[in-house]
Amino acid sequence: IIVAAYQIGFQTFLAGAQVAASIESLTSALSGPVATLIGVLVMLVVVPLMTCIGIFISSGIYHICLMLLGGATKPFIHTFRVVCYSTGPQLLQILPLAGGMIAGVWQLVLTIMGLKTVHETTYGKVIVAVFLPMLFCCGFLLMFFAVIAGGVVGSILSGATF
């Protein structure tokens, strides 16, 4: 709730300007303030909804990773609660320059500590479960670029012209 309130209050006005610009270009009859108001109202609905969906999806991913590693000793709702509570530091994003970085690190630490405590498992399993999705995505991205680079190098070595 705290994160959703922050996102409604702060990010809505930042994103509202972008939405207003696109709405204004679509409907030239609307004036600037009206388009901005419409953008803000749209973001008041979209941001909390996307925040809830994102928290639910990340909780599910963490819980699946914990299950794969044998560390999920409690039901999904416990993982969901930990992820919800650990998003509190996102309020620090309001601080300029380092706020987002501090919030991200603190959230990561709280997630790891919370999952370890709730599921009564080891830090090793929890750390692997939290970083496994990132490693998985980065691995696929690395393989994708390796295939592209291999194709480019292979075509250069074979003398193909573009």
CSV table of N, CA, C and O in Angstrom, one decimal, residues 12 23 25 27 45 62 64 78 87 114 117 129 141 152:
chain,number,residue,atom,x,y,z
A,12,THR,N,3.0,9.2,-11.0
A,12,THR,CA,1.9,9.6,-11.8
A,12,THR,C,2.1,10.9,-12.5
A,12,THR,O,1.8,11.0,-13.7
A,23,ILE,N,-2.0,11.7,-25.7
A,23,ILE,CA,-3.4,12.0,-25.8
A,23,ILE,C,-3.7,13.3,-26.5
A,23,ILE,O,-4.6,13.4,-27.4
A,25,SER,N,-1.8,14.7,-28.8
A,25,SER,CA,-1.6,14.6,-30.2
A,25,SER,C,-2.7,13.8,-30.9
A,25,SER,O,-3.0,14.0,-32.1
A,27,THR,N,-6.0,13.8,-29.8
A,27,THR,CA,-7.2,14.7,-29.8
A,27,THR,C,-6.7,16.1,-29.7
A,27,THR,O,-6.5,16.6,-28.6
A,45,VAL,N,-5.1,4.8,-12.1
A,45,VAL,CA,-5.7,3.4,-12.2
A,45,VAL,C,-4.6,2.4,-12.6
A,45,VAL,O,-4.5,1.3,-12.0
A,62,TYR,N,9.8,-16.1,-7.2
A,62,TYR,CA,10.7,-16.4,-6.0
A,62,TYR,C,10.2,-17.7,-5.4
A,62,TYR,O,11.0,-18.6,-5.0
A,64,ILE,N,8.6,-20.3,-6.8
A,64,ILE,CA,9.0,-21.4,-7.7
A,64,ILE,C,10.5,-21.7,-7.6
A,64,ILE,O,10.9,-22.9,-7.5
A,78,HIS,N,2.9,-16.8,2.1
A,78,HIS,CA,4.0,-16.3,3.0
A,78,HIS,C,5.1,-15.6,2.1
A,78,HIS,O,5.6,-14.6,2.5
A,87,THR,N,9.0,-4.3,-0.2
A,87,THR,CA,8.9,-3.2,-1.2
A,87,THR,C,8.8,-1.8,-0.5
A,87,THR,O,8.9,-0.8,-1.2
A,114,GLY,N,13.8,-11.8,4.8
A,114,GLY,CA,12.4,-12.3,5.0
A,114,GLY,C,12.1,-13.7,4.6
A,114,GLY,O,11.5,-14.5,5.3
A,117,THR,N,13.7,-16.2,6.9
A,117,THR,CA,13.0,-16.3,8.2
A,117,THR,C,11.7,-17.0,8.0
A,117,THR,O,11.4,-17.9,8.8
A,129,ALA,N,17.8,-18.5,-4.9
A,129,ALA,CA,16.5,-18.4,-5.4
A,129,ALA,C,16.1,-17.0,-5.8
A,129,ALA,O,15.4,-16.8,-6.8
A,141,LEU,N,20.0,-13.8,-22.5
A,141,LEU,CA,20.4,-12.6,-23.3
A,141,LEU,C,21.8,-12.7,-23.8
A,141,LEU,O,22.1,-12.4,-25.0
A,152,VAL,N,27.5,-13.1,-37.3
A,152,VAL,CA,28.2,-12.0,-38.0
A,152,VAL,C,29.7,-12.4,-38.3
A,152,VAL,O,30.2,-12.2,-39.4
